[in-house]
Amino acid sequence: MALRLKSGIRVAATVIAVASAMILLGRGGHLLSLDRLASDVRTAAIEREAGGEIVFLGIDKKSLDALRVWPWPRETYGRIIDSLVADGAREIFLDIDLSAASRPEADAALAAALERAGGGVLLPAFVQNTEAGGASPAMSANLPLPLFRGLSWMTSVNVVADSDGVLRHYPYGLVIEGEGVPSVAAFLSGVSGPTGTAFEINYAIAPGSIPAFSVIDLLEGRLDPATFLGKSVVVGAHAVELRDNLSVPVHGILAGSVIQILAAETLKQGVAIRAVDPAPWIALLATLVMTAAALRRRARFRHLLAGLLLAGLAIELLAFHLLSRHAVMLPTAGLQGLLFGTGGLFALHELDLHKWLLLLAQIDKVNSQRVLARIFADSSDAIIVVDETGGVLEWSGNACLLFRTSAVCVKGADLRRILPDRIAKDLMSAMVDLRRGIWTDPGMRALTMVVEGGMRHIEYRVTPSRLSDVRERAVTDDRIVASITARDITVRRVQEERLERIARFDTLTGALSRSEFVERLDADLAKASPEARSAVVVINLHRFSVMNATLGRSVGDALLQAVVARLKRSDTGMSAPARVGGDWFAVSRPCGEGDDGAAEMAAGLVALVSEPFELEGTVVRVGAHAGVSVQRSGAKAAALLGDAELALDEARKAEGGAVRLHDPASVDRQRRARLLETALWNSIENGELFLAYQPQIRLSDMSVIGAEALVRWRHPELGMIGPDEFIAIAEGNGFIETLGRWAMGQAARDALTWPNGMTVAVNVSPVQLRRGDVVADAARVLRESGLPANRLHLEITESIFVDGNGTLLEKLHDLRMMGIRLALDDFGSGFSSFSYLAKLPLDKIKLDRMFVQTLAPGDANAAIVKSVLMLSRELGYSLVCEGVETEEQRDFLRDLGCDEGQGFLFGRPQPQTDLLAMAS
Ligand code: C2E
Ligand code: CA
Ligand code: CA
């Protein structure tokens, strides 16, 4: 009994809760659109006829087409009124805006017609920007002209659409300029209501049942005169073109005048829709449902559902009946919601929520198991799960492949028989450790297995897990399993080993790599006793790059291999040779007290490498330089090697001596070189570079005919730095291209201001000539500066021809074709070969100052100068003698026949202004 009471209360509580929710929803307007929809459906199903007392005389398309003007002249409305009055119309509503004046005679004609109608005409008035609820004094009223107002009735025509843009409500009248003005509908129907209140139009009245005629048919006398007898006539727009259309329920879009008629018909037939408050109805229905539930407690759910459905149907029928018979709108959404809500809750109760949730959980579990099983089976890793007895619980497809034993793929197989010992031990001890609470993850482990056909490297990871179990009706965390994921990394390992070998050895020569050399030497140094010392020798092949370019890379490679082979063979107690740079090799050796032993060894190695090689059928000779460093206390291998390399740099620069011992002072020079190297890059931007000009003199008359541009660098901290120091650095780091381009441009711009066609000579570095596009640079400089080409001289040195490169020759030809003059600089200082002089496209030869300065009448230099002079005459070159410091030198050279001179005697490299002062 108590149980029944309890469930009864629950049912009642449910129903009341749903009912209250529905009432609240309704009050909040949340059911409005549902109710409107239902009401529209009902309205559409009901068909009401218009009474026929109100007739629509439409300004339709036919009428517009016939009269061809719009707006119509007011005389026309006068004629319409006259005709209707003549036909005995009871009253006429002219739904036309007459608030503005038109032509006076037209207005007068209409006013006359209104007068003749004797007050039977209604005219529209409306307020603009009206909010729902009527006009406020601030709003503008559109009234018929006073002229018409006195002769007619004023009626309001304002309508206001609902929030959804659909017109349902219609006012009884409006307050316009302080006066109550009845609406047209109220006027025509004779039914009035409080001004400012509205009624709901009954759209069940079919617009098609309103008698309707066309204005033009009236005007042209085509209508039966009895048509309008005793009728109210609404004259208004019906043509779509006139856009007086509004959105309404059921019928979609209707013309404004038709809506006025429907509103009037609604009032006339007394069928304005009255909406009732659904709350009492909901309360009533809730009581009914509760009573029914209480009476038929054990009713089957099916019956209950049928009952609810029937109740819903009954409510709809009732609503339909109320609307069609009594024009009463019963909002049924809340009622249906109550039925639906209680039905749904009953259904949930019936279906047993718990069962559903359980089912869902089971589906979820099955799904994730399936996904896991798929992942497990398809995993590229081998996975095996075992339990504490060592039996295999699960295995993945790849496990069989990886461990190559078919036993793995059998459930229950003993892992100790099928897996490598170490893995089996790891698995078992992981489970034991987890049980004892001392397990820590060792991470990935590696193992090499011997399989038929070689080694197999695998990587694996073991993880134990604790599972839940049910023991004696209680859940325990007592089961422990372990899994192993493993993968074959043989390919990767082989790759790694190869990379390691590459890192340790130079692939071309088989010599040690630089890093390997340093590593081994460090190990040796660590092992050696404190008194023991080590020496490092670095050797570099002389002119290897030239040889590589001329004989080809394959010979170059063969040479490097042969050098290493020789170094390996020479057994002087030294380490394996290392290739520490392109053509730089290093060896190390323990050495005694003095450094002599090391220097001797280095000299021996240089001699060894300088022996001719026979490569690919040609005999190749290369020279070599060597740098030596002997360990200072506590030095590291890398520093030792670095010192030897610095010494080698010195050896390469020095004349003669092929071997250099490391000298800490040279470290400072190197440091400065490195500093300059980086500072150079910004020197142009920072305006630190500038040109000095050294005059060039025609010896016959001592006139200044040109100048050589010599670059200068004023560094903000280091002061003036000479080109002898930084040009080599710029050539080394590639900055020379930028520098050369800048110098050429600056010199050309400067020279343009010089008098008497003075020439400017610009030095072009061999590196710049080889790597940069000097031809294009020169062309641009000439174009941009406007300097005539024959005033630009470029000075090149012999060293470029050592490479014997054909394209260089082409570049020189191109430059000369442009009209630029070429001078061979420093002739006699380097390779001085007469043989190629004839092959070069030259204009001038500049005899190196070395010759000039050691000149004395009758000696060998004088003979050389003479023969150079003869040769240049023959080839059509002029001769410039550099480094003229004394008057004797000048006179001697002039007497020999030298054309031009340059030297401190005539002028030092100087600012342009000084040069110009001198030239004038
Ligand atoms: P270089 O082309 O042989 O320039 C002539 C050098 O001899 C200049 O040294 C000049 O000052 C010096 N000199 C001139 N007359 C006498 C003399 O009577 N007695 C002595 N003892 N020396 C004299 P500087 O200016 O130090 O230039 C050195 C070298 O730097 C130049 O030698 C040239 O090879 C290079 N250089 C200078 N400016 C540039 C440049 O703009 N581009 C390139 N690529 N190299 C440049
Ligand atoms: Ca020069
Ligand atoms: Ca020179």
Short mmCIF file of C-alpha atoms in Angstrom, two decimals, residues 260-620:
data_model
loop_
_atom_site.label_atom_id
_atom_site.label_comp_id
_atom_site.label_asym_id
_atom_site.label_seq_id
_atom_site.Cartn_x
_atom_site.Cartn_y
_atom_site.Cartn_z
CA GLN A 260 -8.82 46.12 -44.65
CA ILE A 261 -11.85 44.33 -46.09
CA LEU A 262 -10.98 41.05 -44.25
CA ALA A 263 -10.67 43.03 -41.02
CA ALA A 264 -14.04 44.67 -41.65
CA GLU A 265 -15.62 41.28 -42.48
CA THR A 266 -14.13 39.81 -39.28
CA LEU A 267 -15.87 42.51 -37.23
CA LYS A 268 -19.05 42.40 -39.23
CA GLN A 269 -19.38 38.60 -38.81
CA GLY A 270 -18.29 38.87 -35.19
CA VAL A 271 -15.53 36.34 -35.69
CA ALA A 272 -12.49 38.20 -34.40
CA ILE A 273 -10.17 35.56 -33.01
CA ARG A 274 -9.98 35.47 -29.25
CA ALA A 275 -7.03 33.62 -27.80
CA VAL A 276 -7.61 31.97 -24.44
CA ASP A 277 -5.02 31.57 -21.72
CA PRO A 278 -3.88 27.92 -21.86
CA ALA A 279 -2.80 27.80 -18.21
CA PRO A 280 -6.17 26.71 -16.74
CA TRP A 281 -6.53 24.19 -19.55
CA ILE A 282 -3.11 22.77 -18.80
CA ALA A 283 -3.98 22.57 -15.14
CA LEU A 284 -7.22 20.81 -16.04
CA LEU A 285 -5.45 18.36 -18.33
CA ALA A 286 -2.80 17.65 -15.71
CA THR A 287 -5.53 16.79 -13.23
CA LEU A 288 -7.14 14.50 -15.78
CA VAL A 289 -3.87 12.72 -16.48
CA MET A 290 -3.17 12.26 -12.80
CA THR A 291 -6.65 10.95 -12.19
CA ALA A 292 -6.39 8.57 -15.11
CA ALA A 293 -3.03 7.33 -13.88
CA ALA A 294 -4.39 6.86 -10.39
CA LEU A 295 -7.47 5.05 -11.56
CA ARG A 296 -5.68 2.71 -13.92
CA ARG A 297 -2.49 2.09 -12.07
CA ARG A 298 -1.77 -1.24 -13.57
CA ALA A 299 -2.57 -0.21 -17.08
CA ARG A 300 -0.13 -1.47 -19.64
CA PHE A 301 2.28 1.09 -20.91
CA ARG A 302 0.86 0.58 -24.43
CA HIS A 303 -2.58 1.55 -23.19
CA LEU A 304 -1.24 4.52 -21.41
CA LEU A 305 0.48 5.66 -24.57
CA ALA A 306 -2.71 5.16 -26.61
CA GLY A 307 -4.59 7.15 -24.01
CA LEU A 308 -2.17 10.02 -24.29
CA LEU A 309 -2.36 9.94 -28.09
CA LEU A 310 -6.13 10.00 -27.98
CA ALA A 311 -6.07 12.87 -25.54
CA GLY A 312 -3.79 14.78 -27.93
CA LEU A 313 -6.14 14.17 -30.80
CA ALA A 314 -9.12 15.23 -28.75
CA ILE A 315 -7.41 18.45 -27.80
CA GLU A 316 -6.71 19.25 -31.45
CA LEU A 317 -10.31 18.51 -32.41
CA LEU A 318 -11.52 20.73 -29.59
CA ALA A 319 -9.21 23.51 -30.74
CA PHE A 320 -10.50 23.18 -34.27
CA HIS A 321 -14.08 23.26 -33.13
CA LEU A 322 -13.49 26.33 -30.97
CA LEU A 323 -11.86 28.18 -33.81
CA SER A 324 -14.34 27.36 -36.53
CA ARG A 325 -17.46 27.79 -34.46
CA HIS A 326 -16.55 30.35 -31.87
CA ALA A 327 -13.47 32.06 -33.36
CA VAL A 328 -11.61 31.10 -30.21
CA MET A 329 -7.95 30.20 -30.47
CA LEU A 330 -6.85 27.60 -27.95
CA PRO A 331 -3.01 27.47 -27.78
CA THR A 332 -2.45 23.72 -27.75
CA ALA A 333 1.35 23.56 -27.72
CA GLY A 334 1.51 23.60 -23.92
CA LEU A 335 -1.19 20.94 -23.67
CA GLN A 336 0.47 18.67 -26.19
CA GLY A 337 3.80 19.32 -24.49
CA LEU A 338 2.31 18.13 -21.22
CA LEU A 339 1.08 14.91 -22.85
CA PHE A 340 4.31 14.37 -24.69
CA GLY A 341 6.45 15.11 -21.64
CA THR A 342 4.57 12.79 -19.30
CA GLY A 343 4.44 10.13 -22.03
CA GLY A 344 8.20 10.40 -22.48
CA LEU A 345 8.88 10.13 -18.76
CA PHE A 346 6.59 7.14 -18.49
CA ALA A 347 8.39 5.59 -21.43
CA LEU A 348 11.77 6.08 -19.80
CA HIS A 349 10.46 4.55 -16.64
CA GLU A 350 9.02 1.65 -18.58
CA LEU A 351 12.18 0.95 -20.53
CA ASP A 352 14.28 0.95 -17.39
CA LEU A 353 17.04 3.43 -17.70
CA HIS A 354 19.51 1.20 -15.92
CA LYS A 355 19.22 -1.51 -18.48
CA TRP A 356 19.86 0.99 -21.24
CA LEU A 357 22.92 2.45 -19.64
CA LEU A 358 24.36 -1.00 -19.07
CA LEU A 359 23.77 -1.92 -22.68
CA LEU A 360 25.46 1.27 -23.87
CA ALA A 361 28.46 0.58 -21.63
CA GLN A 362 28.72 -2.92 -22.99
CA ILE A 363 28.64 -1.70 -26.57
CA ASP A 364 31.36 0.79 -25.72
CA LYS A 365 33.52 -1.90 -24.20
CA VAL A 366 33.09 -4.27 -27.13
CA ASN A 367 33.99 -1.45 -29.54
CA SER A 368 37.17 -0.50 -27.77
CA GLN A 369 38.14 -4.14 -27.45
CA ARG A 370 37.73 -4.54 -31.19
CA VAL A 371 39.82 -1.46 -31.93
CA LEU A 372 42.54 -2.61 -29.54
CA ALA A 373 42.56 -6.10 -31.01
CA ARG A 374 43.02 -4.61 -34.50
CA ILE A 375 45.84 -2.34 -33.37
CA PHE A 376 47.42 -5.24 -31.57
CA ALA A 377 47.23 -7.55 -34.57
CA ASP A 378 48.43 -4.97 -37.10
CA SER A 379 51.11 -3.28 -35.02
CA SER A 380 54.46 -3.07 -36.74
CA ASP A 381 56.00 -3.90 -33.38
CA ALA A 382 56.01 -7.39 -32.04
CA ILE A 383 53.86 -7.59 -28.90
CA ILE A 384 53.59 -10.49 -26.48
CA VAL A 385 51.65 -10.58 -23.23
CA VAL A 386 52.52 -13.18 -20.60
CA ASP A 387 51.27 -14.01 -17.13
CA GLU A 388 53.10 -14.89 -13.94
CA THR A 389 53.33 -18.55 -14.80
CA GLY A 390 55.30 -17.60 -17.90
CA GLY A 391 52.51 -18.59 -20.25
CA VAL A 392 51.84 -16.55 -23.37
CA LEU A 393 48.42 -14.86 -23.18
CA GLU A 394 48.43 -12.84 -26.38
CA TRP A 395 50.78 -12.26 -29.27
CA SER A 396 50.73 -9.98 -32.27
CA GLY A 397 51.31 -11.07 -35.85
CA ASN A 398 54.78 -9.61 -35.92
CA ALA A 399 55.87 -11.46 -32.79
CA CYS A 400 55.88 -14.76 -34.69
CA LEU A 401 57.99 -13.19 -37.43
CA LEU A 402 60.45 -11.42 -35.20
CA PHE A 403 61.26 -14.33 -32.90
CA ARG A 404 61.07 -16.86 -35.74
CA THR A 405 59.59 -19.58 -33.59
CA SER A 406 56.17 -20.91 -34.38
CA ALA A 407 55.70 -21.72 -30.71
CA VAL A 408 55.28 -18.04 -29.95
CA CYS A 409 52.04 -18.06 -31.79
CA VAL A 410 50.48 -20.62 -29.52
CA LYS A 411 48.54 -19.43 -26.53
CA GLY A 412 49.81 -20.82 -23.29
CA ALA A 413 53.30 -21.57 -24.66
CA ASP A 414 56.05 -21.15 -22.05
CA LEU A 415 57.92 -17.97 -22.77
CA ARG A 416 61.18 -19.36 -21.34
CA ARG A 417 61.31 -21.82 -24.18
CA ILE A 418 60.47 -19.50 -27.02
CA LEU A 419 62.08 -16.14 -26.22
CA PRO A 420 65.76 -15.30 -25.83
CA ASP A 421 66.86 -15.85 -22.24
CA ARG A 422 67.44 -12.25 -21.42
CA ILE A 423 64.00 -11.16 -22.54
CA ALA A 424 62.36 -14.04 -20.69
CA LYS A 425 64.23 -13.04 -17.52
CA ASP A 426 63.31 -9.40 -17.95
CA LEU A 427 59.63 -10.30 -18.30
CA MET A 428 59.54 -12.57 -15.28
CA SER A 429 61.48 -10.25 -13.01
CA ALA A 430 59.35 -7.27 -14.08
CA MET A 431 56.28 -9.10 -12.75
CA VAL A 432 58.02 -10.16 -9.57
CA ASP A 433 59.28 -6.62 -9.00
CA LEU A 434 55.86 -5.11 -9.60
CA ARG A 435 54.32 -7.46 -7.10
CA ARG A 436 56.95 -6.46 -4.56
CA GLY A 437 56.41 -2.80 -5.43
CA ILE A 438 59.99 -2.18 -6.47
CA TRP A 439 59.63 -2.12 -10.23
CA THR A 440 61.26 0.74 -12.14
CA ASP A 441 61.05 1.14 -15.87
CA PRO A 442 64.44 0.43 -17.46
CA GLY A 443 63.19 1.92 -20.77
CA MET A 444 64.22 0.61 -24.16
CA ARG A 445 66.76 -2.18 -24.18
CA ALA A 446 68.69 -3.63 -27.08
CA LEU A 447 69.61 -7.20 -27.85
CA THR A 448 71.48 -8.94 -30.62
CA MET A 449 70.22 -12.37 -31.57
CA VAL A 450 72.00 -14.86 -33.71
CA VAL A 451 69.66 -16.14 -36.35
CA GLU A 452 70.33 -18.23 -39.40
CA GLY A 453 71.97 -15.93 -41.92
CA GLY A 454 73.53 -13.52 -39.46
CA MET A 455 72.82 -11.16 -36.63
CA ARG A 456 69.54 -9.61 -35.77
CA HIS A 457 69.45 -6.48 -33.64
CA ILE A 458 66.26 -5.87 -31.72
CA GLU A 459 65.07 -3.18 -29.41
CA TYR A 460 62.49 -4.02 -26.77
CA ARG A 461 60.67 -2.71 -23.77
CA VAL A 462 59.05 -4.64 -20.96
CA THR A 463 56.11 -3.31 -18.94
CA PRO A 464 54.28 -5.17 -16.20
CA SER A 465 50.66 -4.25 -15.36
CA ARG A 466 48.32 -5.03 -12.54
CA LEU A 467 44.85 -6.21 -13.54
CA SER A 468 41.60 -6.32 -11.61
CA ASP A 469 40.17 -9.68 -10.75
CA VAL A 470 37.22 -10.96 -8.82
CA ARG A 471 38.08 -13.19 -5.88
CA GLU A 472 35.47 -14.42 -3.43
CA ARG A 473 32.92 -11.91 -4.66
CA ALA A 474 35.25 -8.95 -4.21
CA VAL A 475 37.30 -6.99 -6.72
CA THR A 476 41.04 -7.30 -6.17
CA ASP A 477 44.06 -5.92 -8.02
CA ASP A 478 45.78 -9.21 -7.77
CA ARG A 479 46.61 -10.32 -11.28
CA ILE A 480 49.87 -9.35 -12.81
CA VAL A 481 50.83 -9.66 -16.44
CA ALA A 482 53.75 -8.34 -18.42
CA SER A 483 54.02 -7.29 -22.03
CA ILE A 484 56.95 -6.83 -24.31
CA THR A 485 57.00 -4.65 -27.39
CA ALA A 486 59.95 -5.34 -29.63
CA ARG A 487 61.13 -4.32 -33.05
CA ASP A 488 63.81 -5.29 -35.49
CA ILE A 489 66.41 -2.51 -35.77
CA THR A 490 68.97 -4.44 -37.79
CA VAL A 491 68.71 -2.13 -40.80
CA ARG A 492 68.95 0.95 -38.63
CA ARG A 493 71.90 -0.41 -36.72
CA VAL A 494 73.81 -1.23 -39.90
CA GLN A 495 73.11 2.29 -41.11
CA GLU A 496 74.32 3.75 -37.83
CA GLU A 497 77.50 1.74 -37.98
CA ARG A 498 78.14 2.95 -41.49
CA LEU A 499 77.62 6.55 -40.44
CA GLU A 500 79.97 6.01 -37.56
CA ARG A 501 82.61 4.65 -39.89
CA ILE A 502 82.11 7.63 -42.16
CA ALA A 503 82.55 9.89 -39.18
CA ARG A 504 85.73 8.12 -38.18
CA PHE A 505 87.35 7.67 -41.54
CA ASP A 506 87.66 9.73 -44.64
CA THR A 507 85.84 7.79 -47.34
CA LEU A 508 88.11 8.85 -50.15
CA THR A 509 91.52 8.11 -48.67
CA GLY A 510 90.77 5.84 -45.74
CA ALA A 511 92.67 8.23 -43.48
CA LEU A 512 91.26 9.08 -40.04
CA SER A 513 88.70 11.87 -39.92
CA ARG A 514 89.61 15.01 -38.10
CA SER A 515 87.37 14.23 -35.15
CA GLU A 516 88.68 10.69 -34.89
CA PHE A 517 92.27 11.97 -34.96
CA VAL A 518 91.54 14.40 -32.16
CA GLU A 519 89.72 11.75 -30.15
CA ARG A 520 92.54 9.21 -30.46
CA LEU A 521 95.20 11.79 -29.70
CA ASP A 522 93.32 12.91 -26.61
CA ALA A 523 93.18 9.31 -25.47
CA ASP A 524 96.95 8.95 -26.03
CA LEU A 525 97.67 12.19 -24.18
CA ALA A 526 95.59 11.02 -21.24
CA LYS A 527 97.48 7.74 -21.08
CA ALA A 528 100.98 9.22 -21.47
CA SER A 529 103.22 9.96 -18.47
CA PRO A 530 103.49 13.65 -17.44
CA GLU A 531 107.01 14.07 -18.82
CA ALA A 532 106.19 12.57 -22.19
CA ARG A 533 105.40 15.02 -24.98
CA SER A 534 103.61 14.66 -28.27
CA ALA A 535 104.10 16.43 -31.57
CA VAL A 536 101.55 17.03 -34.27
CA VAL A 537 102.61 17.58 -37.86
CA VAL A 538 100.18 18.94 -40.43
CA ILE A 539 101.20 18.82 -44.07
CA ASN A 540 99.57 20.54 -46.97
CA LEU A 541 100.14 19.89 -50.66
CA HIS A 542 101.50 22.86 -52.53
CA ARG A 543 99.20 24.12 -55.31
CA PHE A 544 96.90 21.17 -55.00
CA SER A 545 93.88 23.18 -56.15
CA VAL A 546 95.67 24.29 -59.30
CA MET A 547 96.63 20.75 -60.04
CA ASN A 548 93.13 19.56 -59.35
CA ALA A 549 91.79 22.07 -61.84
CA THR A 550 94.33 21.38 -64.55
CA LEU A 551 94.68 17.61 -64.36
CA GLY A 552 91.12 16.87 -63.36
CA ARG A 553 89.44 15.70 -60.20
CA SER A 554 90.12 12.03 -60.69
CA VAL A 555 93.86 12.63 -60.75
CA GLY A 556 93.41 14.91 -57.75
CA ASP A 557 91.57 12.16 -55.85
CA ALA A 558 94.18 9.60 -56.83
CA LEU A 559 96.90 11.95 -55.59
CA LEU A 560 95.24 12.34 -52.19
CA GLN A 561 94.92 8.56 -51.89
CA ALA A 562 98.54 8.08 -52.90
CA VAL A 563 99.70 10.65 -50.34
CA VAL A 564 97.84 8.86 -47.56
CA ALA A 565 99.20 5.51 -48.70
CA ARG A 566 102.72 6.89 -48.55
CA LEU A 567 102.20 8.39 -45.12
CA LYS A 568 100.87 5.07 -43.86
CA ARG A 569 103.87 3.19 -45.24
CA SER A 570 106.50 5.46 -43.76
CA ASP A 571 107.06 3.92 -40.40
CA THR A 572 108.60 6.50 -38.14
CA GLY A 573 106.65 5.61 -35.03
CA MET A 574 103.87 8.03 -35.81
CA SER A 575 100.12 7.69 -35.61
CA ALA A 576 97.82 6.74 -38.45
CA PRO A 577 97.46 9.72 -40.82
CA ALA A 578 94.35 11.81 -40.72
CA ARG A 579 92.81 13.97 -43.41
CA VAL A 580 91.97 17.14 -41.48
CA GLY A 581 91.01 19.31 -44.46
CA GLY A 582 90.80 19.17 -48.26
CA ASP A 583 94.51 18.61 -48.87
CA TRP A 584 95.67 18.85 -45.28
CA PHE A 585 96.95 15.80 -43.48
CA ALA A 586 98.00 15.31 -39.88
CA VAL A 587 100.03 12.79 -37.95
CA SER A 588 101.12 12.73 -34.34
CA ARG A 589 104.10 11.19 -32.59
CA PRO A 590 105.51 11.04 -29.12
CA CYS A 591 108.68 13.09 -28.98
CA GLY A 592 111.66 13.63 -26.68
CA GLU A 593 112.92 16.67 -24.83
CA GLY A 594 113.71 18.97 -27.74
CA ASP A 595 111.58 19.87 -30.73
CA ASP A 596 114.20 18.85 -33.25
CA GLY A 597 112.95 15.36 -33.63
CA ALA A 598 109.53 16.66 -34.61
CA ALA A 599 110.90 19.20 -37.08
CA GLU A 600 113.03 16.51 -38.62
CA MET A 601 110.12 14.21 -38.95
CA ALA A 602 108.12 17.00 -40.63
CA ALA A 603 110.93 17.68 -43.08
CA GLY A 604 111.09 13.95 -43.80
CA LEU A 605 107.37 13.88 -44.52
CA VAL A 606 107.61 16.89 -46.81
CA ALA A 607 110.40 15.16 -48.70
CA LEU A 608 108.36 11.98 -48.83
CA VAL A 609 105.37 13.74 -50.36
CA SER A 610 107.56 15.72 -52.74
CA GLU A 611 108.78 12.53 -54.45
CA PRO A 612 107.06 12.20 -57.83
CA PHE A 613 103.81 10.20 -58.01
CA GLU A 614 102.72 8.16 -60.93
CA LEU A 615 99.00 8.56 -61.32
CA GLU A 616 96.85 7.35 -64.18
CA GLY A 617 99.86 7.20 -66.42
CA THR A 618 101.19 10.70 -65.67
CA VAL A 619 103.99 11.64 -63.40
CA VAL A 620 102.89 14.27 -60.94
#
